[in-house]
CSV table of C-alpha atoms and ligand atoms in Angstrom, one decimal:
chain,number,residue,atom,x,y,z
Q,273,UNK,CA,-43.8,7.7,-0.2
Q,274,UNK,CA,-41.4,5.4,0.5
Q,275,UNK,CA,-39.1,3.4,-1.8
Q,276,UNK,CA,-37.4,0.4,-1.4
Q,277,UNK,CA,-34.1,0.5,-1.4
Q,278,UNK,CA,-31.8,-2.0,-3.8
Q,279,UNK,CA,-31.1,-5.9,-2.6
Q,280,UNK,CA,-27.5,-5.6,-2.2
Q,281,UNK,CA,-28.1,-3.4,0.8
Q,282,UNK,CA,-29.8,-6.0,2.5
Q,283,UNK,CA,-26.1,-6.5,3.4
Q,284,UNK,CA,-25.8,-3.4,5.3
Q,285,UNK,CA,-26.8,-1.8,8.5
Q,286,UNK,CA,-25.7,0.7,10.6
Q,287,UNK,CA,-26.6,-1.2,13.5
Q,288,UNK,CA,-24.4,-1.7,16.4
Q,289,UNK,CA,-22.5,1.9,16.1
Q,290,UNK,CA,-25.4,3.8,15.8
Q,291,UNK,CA,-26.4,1.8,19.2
Q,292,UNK,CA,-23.8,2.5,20.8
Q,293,UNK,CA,-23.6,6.5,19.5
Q,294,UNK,CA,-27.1,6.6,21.3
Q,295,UNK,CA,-25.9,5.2,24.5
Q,296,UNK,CA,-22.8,7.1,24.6
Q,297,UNK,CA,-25.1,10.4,24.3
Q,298,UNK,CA,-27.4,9.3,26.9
Q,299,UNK,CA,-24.8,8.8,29.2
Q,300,UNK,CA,-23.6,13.1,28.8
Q,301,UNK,CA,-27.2,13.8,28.6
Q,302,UNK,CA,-27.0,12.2,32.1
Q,303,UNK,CA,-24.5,14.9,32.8
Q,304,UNK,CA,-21.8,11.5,33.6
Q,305,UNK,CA,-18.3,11.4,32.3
Q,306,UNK,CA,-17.6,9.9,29.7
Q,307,UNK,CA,-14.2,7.8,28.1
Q,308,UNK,CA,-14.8,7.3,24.7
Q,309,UNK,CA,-12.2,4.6,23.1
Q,310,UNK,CA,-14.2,3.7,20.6
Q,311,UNK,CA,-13.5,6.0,17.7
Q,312,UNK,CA,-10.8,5.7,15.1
Q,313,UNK,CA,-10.1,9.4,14.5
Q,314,UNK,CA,-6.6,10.0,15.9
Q,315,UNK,CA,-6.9,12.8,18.6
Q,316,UNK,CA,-3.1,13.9,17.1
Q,317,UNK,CA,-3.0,17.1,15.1
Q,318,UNK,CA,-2.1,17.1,11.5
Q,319,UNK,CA,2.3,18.2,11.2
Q,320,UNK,CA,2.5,22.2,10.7
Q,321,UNK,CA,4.0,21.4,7.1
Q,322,UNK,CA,0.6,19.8,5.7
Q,323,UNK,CA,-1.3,22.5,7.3
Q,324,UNK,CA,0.8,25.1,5.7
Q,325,UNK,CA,0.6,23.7,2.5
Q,326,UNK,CA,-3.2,23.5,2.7
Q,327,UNK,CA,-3.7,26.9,3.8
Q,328,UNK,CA,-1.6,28.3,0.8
Q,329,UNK,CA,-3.7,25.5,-1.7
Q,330,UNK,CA,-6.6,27.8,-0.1
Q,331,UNK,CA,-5.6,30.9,-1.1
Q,332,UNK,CA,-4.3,29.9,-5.0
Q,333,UNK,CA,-7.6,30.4,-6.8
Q,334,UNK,CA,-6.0,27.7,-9.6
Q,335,UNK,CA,-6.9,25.0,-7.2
Q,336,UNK,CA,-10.5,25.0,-7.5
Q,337,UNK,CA,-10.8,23.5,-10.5
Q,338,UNK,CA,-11.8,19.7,-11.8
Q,339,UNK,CA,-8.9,17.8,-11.3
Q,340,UNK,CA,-10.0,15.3,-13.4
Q,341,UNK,CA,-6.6,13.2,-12.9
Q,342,UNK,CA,-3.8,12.5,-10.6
Q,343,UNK,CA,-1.1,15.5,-11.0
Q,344,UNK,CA,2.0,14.5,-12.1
Q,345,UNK,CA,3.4,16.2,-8.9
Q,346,UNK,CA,1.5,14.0,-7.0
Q,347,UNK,CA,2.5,10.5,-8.5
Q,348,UNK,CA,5.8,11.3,-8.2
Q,349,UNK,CA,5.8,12.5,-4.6
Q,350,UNK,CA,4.1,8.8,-3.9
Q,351,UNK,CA,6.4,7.1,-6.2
Q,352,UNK,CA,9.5,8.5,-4.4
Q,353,UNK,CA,8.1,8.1,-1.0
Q,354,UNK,CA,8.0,4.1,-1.8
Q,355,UNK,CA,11.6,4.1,-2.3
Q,356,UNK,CA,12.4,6.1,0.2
Q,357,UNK,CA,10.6,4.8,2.7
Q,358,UNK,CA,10.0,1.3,2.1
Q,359,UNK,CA,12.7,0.4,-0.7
Q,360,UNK,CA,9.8,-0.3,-2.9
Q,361,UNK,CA,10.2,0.9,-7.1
Q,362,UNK,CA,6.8,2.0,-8.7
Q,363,UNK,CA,6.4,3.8,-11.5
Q,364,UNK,CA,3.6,5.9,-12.2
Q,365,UNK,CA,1.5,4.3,-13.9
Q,366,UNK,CA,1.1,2.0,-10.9
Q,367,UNK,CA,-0.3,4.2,-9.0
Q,368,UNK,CA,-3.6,6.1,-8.3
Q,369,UNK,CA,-5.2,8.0,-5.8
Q,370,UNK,CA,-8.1,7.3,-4.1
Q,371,UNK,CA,-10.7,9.1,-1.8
Q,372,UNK,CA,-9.5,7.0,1.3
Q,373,UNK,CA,-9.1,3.5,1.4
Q,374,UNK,CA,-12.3,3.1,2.5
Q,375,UNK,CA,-13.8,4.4,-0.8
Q,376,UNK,CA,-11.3,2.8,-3.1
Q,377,UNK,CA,-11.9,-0.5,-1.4
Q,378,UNK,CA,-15.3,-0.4,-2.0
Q,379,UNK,CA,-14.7,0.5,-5.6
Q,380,UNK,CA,-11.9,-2.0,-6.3
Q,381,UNK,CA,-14.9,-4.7,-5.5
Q,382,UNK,CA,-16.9,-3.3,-8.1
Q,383,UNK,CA,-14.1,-2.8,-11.1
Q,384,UNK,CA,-12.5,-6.6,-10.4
Q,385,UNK,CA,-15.2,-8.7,-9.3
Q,386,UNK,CA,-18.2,-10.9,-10.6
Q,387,UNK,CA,-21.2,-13.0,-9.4
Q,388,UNK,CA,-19.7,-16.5,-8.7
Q,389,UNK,CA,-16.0,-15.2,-7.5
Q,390,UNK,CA,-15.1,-15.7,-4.3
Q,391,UNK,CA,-13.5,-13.5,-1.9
Q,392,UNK,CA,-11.2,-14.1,1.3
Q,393,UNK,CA,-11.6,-11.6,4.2
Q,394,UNK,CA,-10.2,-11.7,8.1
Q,395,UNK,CA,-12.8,-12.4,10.4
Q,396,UNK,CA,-12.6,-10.4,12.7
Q,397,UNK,CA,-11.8,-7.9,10.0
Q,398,UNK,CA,-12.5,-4.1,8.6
Q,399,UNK,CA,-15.7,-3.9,8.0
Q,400,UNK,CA,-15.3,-2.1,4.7
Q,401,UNK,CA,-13.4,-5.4,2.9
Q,402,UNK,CA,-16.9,-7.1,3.0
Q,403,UNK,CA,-18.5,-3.6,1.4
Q,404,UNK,CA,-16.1,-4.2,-1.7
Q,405,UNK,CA,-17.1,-7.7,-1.7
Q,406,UNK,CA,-21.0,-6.9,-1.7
Q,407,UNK,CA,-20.3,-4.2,-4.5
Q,408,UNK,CA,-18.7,-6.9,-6.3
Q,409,UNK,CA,-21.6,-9.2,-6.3
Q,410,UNK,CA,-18.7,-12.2,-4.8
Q,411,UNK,CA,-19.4,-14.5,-2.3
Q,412,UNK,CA,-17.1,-14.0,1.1
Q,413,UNK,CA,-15.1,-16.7,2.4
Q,414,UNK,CA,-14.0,-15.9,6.1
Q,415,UNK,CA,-10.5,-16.7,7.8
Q,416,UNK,CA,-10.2,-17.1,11.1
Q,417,UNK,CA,-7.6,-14.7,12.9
Q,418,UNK,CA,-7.1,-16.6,16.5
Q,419,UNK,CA,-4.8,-16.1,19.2
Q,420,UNK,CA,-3.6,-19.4,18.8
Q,421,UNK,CA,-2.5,-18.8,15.5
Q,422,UNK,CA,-0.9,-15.0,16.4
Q,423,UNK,CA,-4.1,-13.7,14.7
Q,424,UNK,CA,-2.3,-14.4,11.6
Q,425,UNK,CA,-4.6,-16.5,8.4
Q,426,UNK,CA,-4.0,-20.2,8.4
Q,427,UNK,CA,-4.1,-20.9,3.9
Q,428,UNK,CA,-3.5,-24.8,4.4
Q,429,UNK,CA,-7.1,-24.7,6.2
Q,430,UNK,CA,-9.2,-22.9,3.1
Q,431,UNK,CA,-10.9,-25.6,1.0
Q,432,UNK,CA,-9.5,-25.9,-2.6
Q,433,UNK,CA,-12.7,-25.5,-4.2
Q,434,UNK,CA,-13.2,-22.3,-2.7
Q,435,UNK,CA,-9.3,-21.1,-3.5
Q,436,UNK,CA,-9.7,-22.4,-7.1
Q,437,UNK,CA,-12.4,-19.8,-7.0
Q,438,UNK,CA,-11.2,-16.6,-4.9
Q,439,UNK,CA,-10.7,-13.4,-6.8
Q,440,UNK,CA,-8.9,-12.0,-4.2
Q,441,UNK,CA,-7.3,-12.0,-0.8
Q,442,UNK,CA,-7.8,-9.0,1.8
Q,443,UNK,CA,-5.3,-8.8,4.5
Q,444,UNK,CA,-3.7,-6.2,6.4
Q,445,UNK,CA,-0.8,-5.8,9.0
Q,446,UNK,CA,-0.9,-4.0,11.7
Q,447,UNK,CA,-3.9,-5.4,11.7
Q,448,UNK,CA,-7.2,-3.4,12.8
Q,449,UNK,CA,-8.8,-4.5,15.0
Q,450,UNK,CA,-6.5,-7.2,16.5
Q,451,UNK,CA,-3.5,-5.2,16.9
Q,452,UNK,CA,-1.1,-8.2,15.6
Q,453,UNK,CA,1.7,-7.8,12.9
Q,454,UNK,CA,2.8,-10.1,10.2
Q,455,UNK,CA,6.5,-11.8,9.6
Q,456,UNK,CA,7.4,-11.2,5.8
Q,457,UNK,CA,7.2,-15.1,5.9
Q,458,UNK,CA,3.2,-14.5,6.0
Q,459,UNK,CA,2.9,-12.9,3.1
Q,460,UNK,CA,5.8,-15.2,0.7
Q,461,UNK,CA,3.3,-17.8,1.4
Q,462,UNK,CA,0.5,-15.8,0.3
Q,463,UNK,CA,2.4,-14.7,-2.7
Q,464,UNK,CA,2.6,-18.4,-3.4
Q,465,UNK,CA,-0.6,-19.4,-2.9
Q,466,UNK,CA,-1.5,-16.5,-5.3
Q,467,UNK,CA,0.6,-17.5,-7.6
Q,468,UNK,CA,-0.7,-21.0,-7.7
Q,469,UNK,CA,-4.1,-20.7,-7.4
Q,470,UNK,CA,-4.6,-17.3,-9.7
Q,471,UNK,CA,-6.2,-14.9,-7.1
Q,472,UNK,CA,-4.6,-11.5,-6.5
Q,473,UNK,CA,-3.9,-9.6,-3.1
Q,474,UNK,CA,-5.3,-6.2,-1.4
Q,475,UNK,CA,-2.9,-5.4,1.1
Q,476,UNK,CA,-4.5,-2.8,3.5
Q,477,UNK,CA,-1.1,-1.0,5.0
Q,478,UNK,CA,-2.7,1.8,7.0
Q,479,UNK,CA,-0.9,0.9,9.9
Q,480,UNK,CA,3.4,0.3,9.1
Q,481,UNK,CA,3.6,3.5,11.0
Q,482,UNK,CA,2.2,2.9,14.0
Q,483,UNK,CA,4.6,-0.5,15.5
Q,484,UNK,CA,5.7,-1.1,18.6
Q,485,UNK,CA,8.4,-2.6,20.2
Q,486,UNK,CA,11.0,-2.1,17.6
Q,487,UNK,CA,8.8,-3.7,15.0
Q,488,UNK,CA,9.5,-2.9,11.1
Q,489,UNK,CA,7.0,-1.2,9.5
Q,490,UNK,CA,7.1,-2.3,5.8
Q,491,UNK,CA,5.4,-2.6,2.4
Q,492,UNK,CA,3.9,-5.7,1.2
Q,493,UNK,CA,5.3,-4.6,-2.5
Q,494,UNK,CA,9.0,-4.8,-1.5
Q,495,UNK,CA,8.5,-8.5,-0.8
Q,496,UNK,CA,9.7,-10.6,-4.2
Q,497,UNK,CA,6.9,-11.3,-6.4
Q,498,UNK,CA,4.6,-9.2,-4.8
Q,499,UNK,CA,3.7,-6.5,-7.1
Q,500,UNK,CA,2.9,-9.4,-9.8
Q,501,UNK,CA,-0.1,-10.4,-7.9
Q,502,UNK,CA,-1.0,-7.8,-5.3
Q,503,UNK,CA,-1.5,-4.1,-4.4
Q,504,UNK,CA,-1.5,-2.2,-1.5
Q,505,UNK,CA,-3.9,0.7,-0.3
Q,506,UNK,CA,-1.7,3.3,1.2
Q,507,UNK,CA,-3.4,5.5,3.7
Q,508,UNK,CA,-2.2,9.0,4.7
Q,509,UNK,CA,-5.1,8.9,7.2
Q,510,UNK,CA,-3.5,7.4,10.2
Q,511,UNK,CA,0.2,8.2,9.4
Q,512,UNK,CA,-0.4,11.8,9.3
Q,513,UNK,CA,-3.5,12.8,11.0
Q,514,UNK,CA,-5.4,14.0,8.3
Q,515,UNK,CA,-8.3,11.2,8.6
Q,516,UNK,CA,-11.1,13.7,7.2
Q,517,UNK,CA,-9.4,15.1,3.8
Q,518,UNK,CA,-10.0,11.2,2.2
Q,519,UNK,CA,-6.4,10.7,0.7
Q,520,UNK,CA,-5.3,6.9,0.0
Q,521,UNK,CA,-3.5,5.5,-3.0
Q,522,UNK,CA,-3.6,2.4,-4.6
Q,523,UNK,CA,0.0,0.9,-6.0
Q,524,UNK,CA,1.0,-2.7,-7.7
Q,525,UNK,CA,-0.3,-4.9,-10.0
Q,526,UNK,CA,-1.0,-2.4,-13.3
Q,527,UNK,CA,-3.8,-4.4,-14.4
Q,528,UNK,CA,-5.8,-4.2,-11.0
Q,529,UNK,CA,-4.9,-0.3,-10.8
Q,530,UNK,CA,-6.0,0.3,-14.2
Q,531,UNK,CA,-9.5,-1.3,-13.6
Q,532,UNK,CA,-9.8,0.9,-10.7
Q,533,UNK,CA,-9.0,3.7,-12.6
Q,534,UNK,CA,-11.7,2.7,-15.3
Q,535,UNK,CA,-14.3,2.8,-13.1
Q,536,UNK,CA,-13.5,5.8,-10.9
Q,537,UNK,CA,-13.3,7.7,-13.8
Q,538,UNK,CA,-16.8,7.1,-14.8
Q,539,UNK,CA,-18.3,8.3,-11.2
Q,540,UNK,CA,-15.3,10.7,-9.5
Q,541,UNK,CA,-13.4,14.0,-11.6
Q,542,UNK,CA,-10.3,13.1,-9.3
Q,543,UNK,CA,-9.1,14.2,-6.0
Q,544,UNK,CA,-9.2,18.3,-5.6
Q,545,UNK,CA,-6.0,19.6,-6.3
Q,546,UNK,CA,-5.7,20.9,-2.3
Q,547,UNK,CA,-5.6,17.4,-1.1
Q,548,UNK,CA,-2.7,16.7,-4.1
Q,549,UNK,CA,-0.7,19.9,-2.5
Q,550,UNK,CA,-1.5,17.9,0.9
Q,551,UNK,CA,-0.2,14.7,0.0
Q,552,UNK,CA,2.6,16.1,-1.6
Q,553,UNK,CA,3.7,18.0,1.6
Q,554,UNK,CA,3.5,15.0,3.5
Q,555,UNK,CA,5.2,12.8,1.3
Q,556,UNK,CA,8.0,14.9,0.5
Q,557,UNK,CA,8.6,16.8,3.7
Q,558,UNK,CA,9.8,15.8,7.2
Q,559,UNK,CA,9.1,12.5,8.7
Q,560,UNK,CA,10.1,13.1,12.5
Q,561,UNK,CA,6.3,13.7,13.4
Q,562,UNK,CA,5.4,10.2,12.1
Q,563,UNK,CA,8.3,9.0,14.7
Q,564,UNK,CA,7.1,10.6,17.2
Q,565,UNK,CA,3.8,10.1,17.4
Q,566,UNK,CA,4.5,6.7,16.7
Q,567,UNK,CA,6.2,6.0,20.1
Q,568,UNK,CA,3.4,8.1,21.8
Q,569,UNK,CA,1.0,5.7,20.9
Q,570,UNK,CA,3.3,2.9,22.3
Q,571,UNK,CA,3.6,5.1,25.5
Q,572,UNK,CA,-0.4,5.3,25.4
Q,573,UNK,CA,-0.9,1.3,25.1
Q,574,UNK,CA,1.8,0.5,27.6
Q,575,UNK,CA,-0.7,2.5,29.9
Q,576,UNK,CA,-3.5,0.8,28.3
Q,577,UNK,CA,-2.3,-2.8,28.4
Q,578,UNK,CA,-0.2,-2.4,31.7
Q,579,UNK,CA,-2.8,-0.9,33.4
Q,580,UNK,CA,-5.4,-3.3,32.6
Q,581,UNK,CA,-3.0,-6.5,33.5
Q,582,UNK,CA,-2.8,-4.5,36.7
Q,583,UNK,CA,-6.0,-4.5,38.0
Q,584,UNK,CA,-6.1,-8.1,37.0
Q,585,UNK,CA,-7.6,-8.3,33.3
Q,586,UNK,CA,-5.8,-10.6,30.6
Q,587,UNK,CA,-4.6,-7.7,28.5
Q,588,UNK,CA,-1.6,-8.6,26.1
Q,589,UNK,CA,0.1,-5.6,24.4
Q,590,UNK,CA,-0.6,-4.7,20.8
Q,591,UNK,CA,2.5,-5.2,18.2
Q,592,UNK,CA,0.8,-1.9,16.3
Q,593,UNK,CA,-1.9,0.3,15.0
Q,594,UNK,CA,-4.0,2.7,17.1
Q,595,UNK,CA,-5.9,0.1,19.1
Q,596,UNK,CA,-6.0,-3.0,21.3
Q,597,UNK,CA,-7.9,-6.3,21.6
Q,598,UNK,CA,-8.4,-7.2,25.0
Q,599,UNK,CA,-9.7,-10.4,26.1
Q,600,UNK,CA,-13.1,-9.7,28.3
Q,601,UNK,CA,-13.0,-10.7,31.5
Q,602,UNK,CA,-14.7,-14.1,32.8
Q,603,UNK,CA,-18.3,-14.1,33.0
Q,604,UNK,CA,-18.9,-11.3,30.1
Q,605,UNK,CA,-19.7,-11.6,26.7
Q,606,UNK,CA,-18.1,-8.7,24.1
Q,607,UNK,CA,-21.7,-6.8,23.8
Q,608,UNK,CA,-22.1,-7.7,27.7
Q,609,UNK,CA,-18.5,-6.2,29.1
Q,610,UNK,CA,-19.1,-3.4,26.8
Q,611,UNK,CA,-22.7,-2.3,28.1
Q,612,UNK,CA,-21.3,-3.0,31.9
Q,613,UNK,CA,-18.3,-1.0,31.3
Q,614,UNK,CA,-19.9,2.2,29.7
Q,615,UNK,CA,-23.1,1.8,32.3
Q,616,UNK,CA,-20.7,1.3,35.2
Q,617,UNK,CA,-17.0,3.2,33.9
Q,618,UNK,CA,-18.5,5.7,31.5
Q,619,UNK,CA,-15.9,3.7,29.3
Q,620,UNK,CA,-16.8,3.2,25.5
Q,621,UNK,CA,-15.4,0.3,23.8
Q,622,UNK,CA,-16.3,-1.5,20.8
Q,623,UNK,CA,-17.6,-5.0,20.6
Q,624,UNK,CA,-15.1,-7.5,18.9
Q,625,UNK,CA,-18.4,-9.0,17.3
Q,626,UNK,CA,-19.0,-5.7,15.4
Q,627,UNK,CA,-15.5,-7.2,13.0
Q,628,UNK,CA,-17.0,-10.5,13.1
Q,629,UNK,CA,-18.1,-13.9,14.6
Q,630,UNK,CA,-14.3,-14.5,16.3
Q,631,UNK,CA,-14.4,-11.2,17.8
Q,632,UNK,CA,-16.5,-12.7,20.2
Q,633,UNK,CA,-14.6,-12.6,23.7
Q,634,UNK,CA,-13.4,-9.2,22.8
Q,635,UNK,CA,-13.3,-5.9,23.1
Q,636,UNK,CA,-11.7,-3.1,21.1
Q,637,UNK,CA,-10.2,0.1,22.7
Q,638,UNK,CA,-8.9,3.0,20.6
Q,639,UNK,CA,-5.8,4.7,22.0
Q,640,UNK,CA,-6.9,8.0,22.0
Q,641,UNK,CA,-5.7,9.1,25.3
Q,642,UNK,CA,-3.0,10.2,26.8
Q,643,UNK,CA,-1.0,7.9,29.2
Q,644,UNK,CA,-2.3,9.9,32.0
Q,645,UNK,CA,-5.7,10.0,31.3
Q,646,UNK,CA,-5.3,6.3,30.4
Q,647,UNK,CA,-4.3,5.8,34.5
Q,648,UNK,CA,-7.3,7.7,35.3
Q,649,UNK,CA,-9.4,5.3,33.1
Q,650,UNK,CA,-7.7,2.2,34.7
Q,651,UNK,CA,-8.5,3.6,38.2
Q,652,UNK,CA,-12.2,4.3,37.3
Q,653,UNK,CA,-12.1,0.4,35.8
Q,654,UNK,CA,-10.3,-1.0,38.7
Q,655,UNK,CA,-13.1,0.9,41.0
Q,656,UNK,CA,-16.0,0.5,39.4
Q,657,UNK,CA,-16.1,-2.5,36.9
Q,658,UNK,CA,-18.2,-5.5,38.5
Q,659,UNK,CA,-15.7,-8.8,38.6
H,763,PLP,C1,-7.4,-1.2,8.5
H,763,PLP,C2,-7.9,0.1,8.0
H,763,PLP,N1,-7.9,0.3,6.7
H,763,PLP,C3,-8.4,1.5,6.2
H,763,PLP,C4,-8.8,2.5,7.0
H,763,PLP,C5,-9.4,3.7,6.4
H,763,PLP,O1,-8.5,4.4,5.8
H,763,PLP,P1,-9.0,5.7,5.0
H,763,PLP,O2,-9.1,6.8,6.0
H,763,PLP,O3,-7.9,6.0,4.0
H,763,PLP,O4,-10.3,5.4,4.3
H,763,PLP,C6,-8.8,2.3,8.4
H,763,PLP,C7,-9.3,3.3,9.3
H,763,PLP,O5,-9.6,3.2,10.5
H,763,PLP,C8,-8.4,1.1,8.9
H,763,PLP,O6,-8.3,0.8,10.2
């Protein structure tokens, strides 16, 4: 038999990744060599410090139990970790954890929204914002993020109706996938707009640890006003290399944390007390690692976006995050320069259509290579890519 599966996900499909997944493997089955840039697993390895504290959470038969809540331990490590590291005061209570941003996004759809609201998401954008939204049962409202406009949402140009109606605002600096940061300026006028027009804001900060250029890395709660209409997601994923253990908080606005926490605990007995020894390690111990990888990635795009201006594409360098969104060249569409590329380069990419409509005339690369093997990629592009 087969059984239909519910309307909402008609919204879904897996689409253009599992395309390109099939490609990708045709091209080793074909024994060729492959450059794969377009995952978004860091290829850095977790600090010693988190491993260590894993490996002992391993061995302390305690820690296999329901954890049915956030431990104490936990909340506080986050808690001080906001003041430390961004200045920010939270207490407790405005916190919880979350099995990745990813999940708790979703999730955070389905506790605050309802047929009729309207949501505002980043086109192009993370695909999972427009999850939440479909959970939610909300209509989506896209934003353009242009170059023109330093990829950064223009508020004046969303109708009134439609902000007289939005629930809430998703944004997120560094942004994935356009590689642009915000001024604090950005989000004052957001905070305004909230204010005025009733709507909260989901801040998506996955990415104030991975700046370039001498760019601050900050949190959208230590901006005045913020935490009365906003919360962040706060990813450990990207920061420390631990992408697969699902550990993301949510922190602000108590109201909007509490109806998270309503709802996850109906469906999820908490995050396993290993991943709580986990985040505590990394939000408590050393930091260097965060620094250093951080300006390893900037050594990786310099290769990425130099190299690429080199052999004569219109590369700009990214302000942040773990990728960049480089203009395709003249002739090519984003699904056409990617197929070329990987048929011609071995060289994966993602489509800047697979975020949206106005990622058309793009192309995402993951920096997931070392400078060096970056020049080798350049070379093969510079060689091999048709122009
Ligand atoms: C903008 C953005 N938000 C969230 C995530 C996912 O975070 P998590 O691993 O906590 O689900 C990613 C991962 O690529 C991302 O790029």
């Amino acid at each position: 038999m087969i059984y239909e599966h519910s309307k909402m996900l008609d919204h879904f499909s897996t689409g253009i990744f599992a395309a390109m997944d099939a490609k990708k493997q045709a091209l080793l089955d074909a024994g060729r060599k492959v450059y794969n840039l377009s995952v978004g697993t860091p290829d850095f390895e977790p600090p010693q410090h988190i491993m260590d504290a894993l490996a002992e959470s391993a061995r302390d038969p305690y820690q296999y139990r329901y954890s049915l809540v956030d431990g104490r331990e936990m909340l506080e490590a986050a808690a001080s970790y906001y003041l430390r590291r961004y200045g920010v005061t939270v207490s407790t209570d405005e916190i919880t954890s979350v099995n990745g941003t990813q999940e708790g996004m979703g999730h955070l759809g389905m506790a605050t929204l309802n047929p009729g609201d309207v949501v505002l998401l980043p086109d192009p954008g993370y695909p999972i914002y427009e999850a939440g939204s479909w959970f939610g049962g909300a209509e989506i409202y896209y934003y353009g993020l242009v170059k023109e406009n330093e990829f950064l949402p223009k508020l004046s140009e969303i109708p009134e109706d439609v902000l007289r109606r939005t629930k809430y605002i998703c944004v997120s600096y560094p942004s994935n996938p356009v590689g642009a940061t915000a001024p604090k300026s950005m989000y004052l006028e957001l905070i305004e707009y909230a204010k005025k027009y009733g709507f909260f804001i989901i801040n998506d900060n996955a990415y104030s640890d991975i700046i370039f250029d001498g760019r601050e890395g900050y949190s959208f709660l230590s901006l005045p006003g913020a935490k009365e209409v906003g919360v962040e997601f706060f990813s450990l994923s990207k920061s420390f290399n631990v992408t697969g253990l699902r550990i993301s908080f949510l922190i602000g606005n108590r109201s909007i944390v509490n109806a998270l926490k309503l709802l996850r605990s109906q469906y999820d007995f908490g995050m396993s007390y290993h991943y709580q020894k986990v985040a505590v390690a990394a939000l408590t111990g050393p930091f260097d690692s965060v620094t250093k990888q951080c300006a390893m990635y900037q050594k990786r795009r310099d290769a990425l976006c130099g190299g690429l201006r080199r052999i004569g594409w219109n590369a700009w360098d990214s302000h942040g995050t773990m990728f960049t969104w480089i203009p395709v060249p003249e002739g090519y569409t984003s699904a056409s320069c990617v197929e070329t590329l990987m048929e011609t380069c071995g060289v994966v990419g993602t489509p800047g259509t697979a975020f949206g409509p106005k990622g058309e005339g793009y192309i995402r690369f993951a920096l997931v290579k070392t400078p060096e093997e970056f020049e080798e990629i350049i070379d093969v592009i510079g060689t091999h890519f048709p122009r």
